[in-house]
XYZ file of N, CA and C in Angstrom:
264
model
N 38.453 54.344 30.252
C 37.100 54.706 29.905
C 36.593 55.730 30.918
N 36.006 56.776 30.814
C 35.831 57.874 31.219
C 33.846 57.871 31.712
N 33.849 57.626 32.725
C 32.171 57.445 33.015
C 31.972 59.215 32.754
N 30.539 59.005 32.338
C 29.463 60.256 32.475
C 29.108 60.638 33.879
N 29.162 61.763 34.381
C 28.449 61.720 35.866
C 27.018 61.744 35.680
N 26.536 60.991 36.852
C 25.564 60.937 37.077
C 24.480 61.884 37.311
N 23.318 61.789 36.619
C 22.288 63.096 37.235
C 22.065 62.937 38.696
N 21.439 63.608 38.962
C 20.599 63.998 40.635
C 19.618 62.546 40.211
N 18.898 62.811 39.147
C 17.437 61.275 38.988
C 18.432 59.726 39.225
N 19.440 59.744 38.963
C 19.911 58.802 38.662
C 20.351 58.272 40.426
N 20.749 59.250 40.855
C 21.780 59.279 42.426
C 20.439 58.676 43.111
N 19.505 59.385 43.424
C 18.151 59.128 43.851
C 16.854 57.867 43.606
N 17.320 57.529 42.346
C 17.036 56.653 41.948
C 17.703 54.941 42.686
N 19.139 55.062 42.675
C 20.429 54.552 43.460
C 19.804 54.446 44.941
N 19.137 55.809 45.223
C 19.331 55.989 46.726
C 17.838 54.670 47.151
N 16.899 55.152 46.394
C 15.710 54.535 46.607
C 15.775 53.125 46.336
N 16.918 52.815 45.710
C 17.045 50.700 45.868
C 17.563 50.216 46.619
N 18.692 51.126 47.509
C 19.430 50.680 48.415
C 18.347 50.497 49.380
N 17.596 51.816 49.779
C 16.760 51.786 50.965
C 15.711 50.366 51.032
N 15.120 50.227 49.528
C 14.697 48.954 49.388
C 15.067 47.908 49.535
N 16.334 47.184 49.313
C 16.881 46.528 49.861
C 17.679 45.992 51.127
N 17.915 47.403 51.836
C 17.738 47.508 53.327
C 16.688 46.872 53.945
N 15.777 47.294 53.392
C 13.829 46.917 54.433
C 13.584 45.347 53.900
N 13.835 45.115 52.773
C 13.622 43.466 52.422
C 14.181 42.541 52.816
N 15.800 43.615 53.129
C 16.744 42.050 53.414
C 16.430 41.940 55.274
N 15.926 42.983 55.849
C 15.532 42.856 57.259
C 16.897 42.664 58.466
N 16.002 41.571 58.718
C 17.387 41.117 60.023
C 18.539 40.205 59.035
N 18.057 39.559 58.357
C 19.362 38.631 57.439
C 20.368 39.412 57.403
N 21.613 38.309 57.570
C 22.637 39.168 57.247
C 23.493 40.056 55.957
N 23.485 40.730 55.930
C 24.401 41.416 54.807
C 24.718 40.252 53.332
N 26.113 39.492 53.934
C 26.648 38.437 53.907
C 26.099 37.099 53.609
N 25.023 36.826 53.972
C 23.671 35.747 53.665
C 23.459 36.182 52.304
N 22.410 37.101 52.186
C 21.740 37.731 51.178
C 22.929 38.115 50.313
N 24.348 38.526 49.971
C 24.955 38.712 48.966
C 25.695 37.451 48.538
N 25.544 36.174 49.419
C 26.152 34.858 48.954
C 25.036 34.092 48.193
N 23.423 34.361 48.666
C 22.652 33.854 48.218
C 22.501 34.185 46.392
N 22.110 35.935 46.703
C 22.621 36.185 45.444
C 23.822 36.220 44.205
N 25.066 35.388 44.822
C 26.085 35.051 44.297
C 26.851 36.700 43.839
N 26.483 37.420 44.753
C 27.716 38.354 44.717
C 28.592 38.808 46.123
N 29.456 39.836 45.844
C 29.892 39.985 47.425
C 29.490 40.731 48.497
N 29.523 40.713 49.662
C 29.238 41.653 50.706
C 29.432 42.552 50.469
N 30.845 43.630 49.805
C 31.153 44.628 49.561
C 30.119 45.232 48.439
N 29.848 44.456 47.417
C 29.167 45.004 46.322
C 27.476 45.295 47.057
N 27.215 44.737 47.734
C 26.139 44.946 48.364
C 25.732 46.111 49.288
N 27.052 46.270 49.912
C 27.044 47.316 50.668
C 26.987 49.184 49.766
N 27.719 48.288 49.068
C 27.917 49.299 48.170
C 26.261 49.870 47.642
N 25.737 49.219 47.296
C 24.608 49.365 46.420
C 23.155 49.632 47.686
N 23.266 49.262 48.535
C 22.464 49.708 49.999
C 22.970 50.987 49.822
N 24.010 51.742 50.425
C 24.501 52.913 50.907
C 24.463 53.429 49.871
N 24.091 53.185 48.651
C 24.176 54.128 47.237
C 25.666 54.749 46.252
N 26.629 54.089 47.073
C 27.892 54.145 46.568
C 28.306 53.476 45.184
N 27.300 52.738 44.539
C 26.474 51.963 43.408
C 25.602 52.055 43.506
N 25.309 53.191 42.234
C 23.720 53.510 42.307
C 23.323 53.411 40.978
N 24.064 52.473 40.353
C 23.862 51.740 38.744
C 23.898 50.755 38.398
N 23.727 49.969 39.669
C 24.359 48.224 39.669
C 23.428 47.774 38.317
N 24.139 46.618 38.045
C 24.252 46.098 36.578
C 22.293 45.240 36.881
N 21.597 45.281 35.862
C 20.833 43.917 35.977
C 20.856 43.285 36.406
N 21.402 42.271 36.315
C 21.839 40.952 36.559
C 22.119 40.926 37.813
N 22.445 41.589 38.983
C 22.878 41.895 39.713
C 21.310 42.179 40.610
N 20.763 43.107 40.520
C 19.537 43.670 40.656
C 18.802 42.228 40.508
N 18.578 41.392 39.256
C 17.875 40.859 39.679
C 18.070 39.586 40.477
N 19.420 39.146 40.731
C 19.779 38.209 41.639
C 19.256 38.619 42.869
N 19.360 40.032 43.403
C 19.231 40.494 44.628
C 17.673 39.709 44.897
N 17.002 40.391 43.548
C 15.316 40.538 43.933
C 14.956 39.361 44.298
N 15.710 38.288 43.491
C 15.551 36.472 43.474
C 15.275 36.289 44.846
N 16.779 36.850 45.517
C 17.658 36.728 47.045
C 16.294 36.536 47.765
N 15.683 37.792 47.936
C 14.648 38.497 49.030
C 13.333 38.593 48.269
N 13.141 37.442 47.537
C 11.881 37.524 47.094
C 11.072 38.763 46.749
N 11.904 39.255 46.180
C 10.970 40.618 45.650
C 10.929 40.246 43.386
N 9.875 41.009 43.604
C 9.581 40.663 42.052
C 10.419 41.774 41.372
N 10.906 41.602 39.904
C 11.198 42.746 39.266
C 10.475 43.890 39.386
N 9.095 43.883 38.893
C 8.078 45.115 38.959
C 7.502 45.325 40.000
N 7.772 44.844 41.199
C 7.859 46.065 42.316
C 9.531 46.557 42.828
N 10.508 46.024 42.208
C 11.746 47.051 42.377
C 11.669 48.259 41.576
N 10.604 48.046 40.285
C 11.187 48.983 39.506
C 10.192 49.828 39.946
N 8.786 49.862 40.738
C 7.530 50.747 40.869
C 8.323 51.378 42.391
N 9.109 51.047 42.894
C 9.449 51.300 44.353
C 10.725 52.182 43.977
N 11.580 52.558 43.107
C 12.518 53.110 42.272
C 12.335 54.197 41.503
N 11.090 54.127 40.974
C 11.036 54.953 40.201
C 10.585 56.601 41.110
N 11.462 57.559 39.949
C 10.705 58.861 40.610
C 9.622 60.064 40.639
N 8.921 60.268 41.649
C 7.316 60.552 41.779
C 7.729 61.192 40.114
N 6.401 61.082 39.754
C 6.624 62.078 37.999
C 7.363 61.281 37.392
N 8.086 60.589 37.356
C 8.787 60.193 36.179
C 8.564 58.491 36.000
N 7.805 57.631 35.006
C 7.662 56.509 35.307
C 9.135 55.597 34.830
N 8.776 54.541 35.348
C 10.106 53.413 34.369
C 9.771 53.864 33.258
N 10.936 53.837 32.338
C 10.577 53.636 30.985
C 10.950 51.887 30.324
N 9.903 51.599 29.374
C 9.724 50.304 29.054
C 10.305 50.654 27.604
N 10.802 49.637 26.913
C 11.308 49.891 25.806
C 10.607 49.692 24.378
């Protein structure tokens, strides 16, 4: 299966959840926060540093569970200036 590359909105978009999840998860460890959320350290890292900058739902919202963040401020803290979430 052959992925689409990604736009610039999309990379940036990526970039701005990692950073969010950097500042929420704080001093906790890496490793804490990706067992809490029942995924792995690596996938986490991944998705901080923006190396996954499409992580799945489900994923996203385990994190938010993790570190007590709500869905709708990941998605208001994500989104880019000018361009809102789109709701379906």
């Amino acid at each position: 299966m052959v992925r689409t590359p990604l736009t610039p909105e999309e990379r940036e978009r990526g970039e701005r959840l990692g950073r969010l999840l950097r500042e929420a998860r704080g001093q906790r460890s890496m490793t804490d926060v990706a067992a809490e959320a029942g995924i792995s350290a690596e996938t986490l890292r991944k998705i901080e540093t923006g190396r996954a900058p499409t992580p799945a739902f489900f994923t996203v919202a385990a994190l938010a569970r993790a570190l007590g963040l709500s869905m709708d401020h990941v998605a208001e803290r994500c989104e880019l200036a000018g361009l809102p979430v789109k709701n379906p």
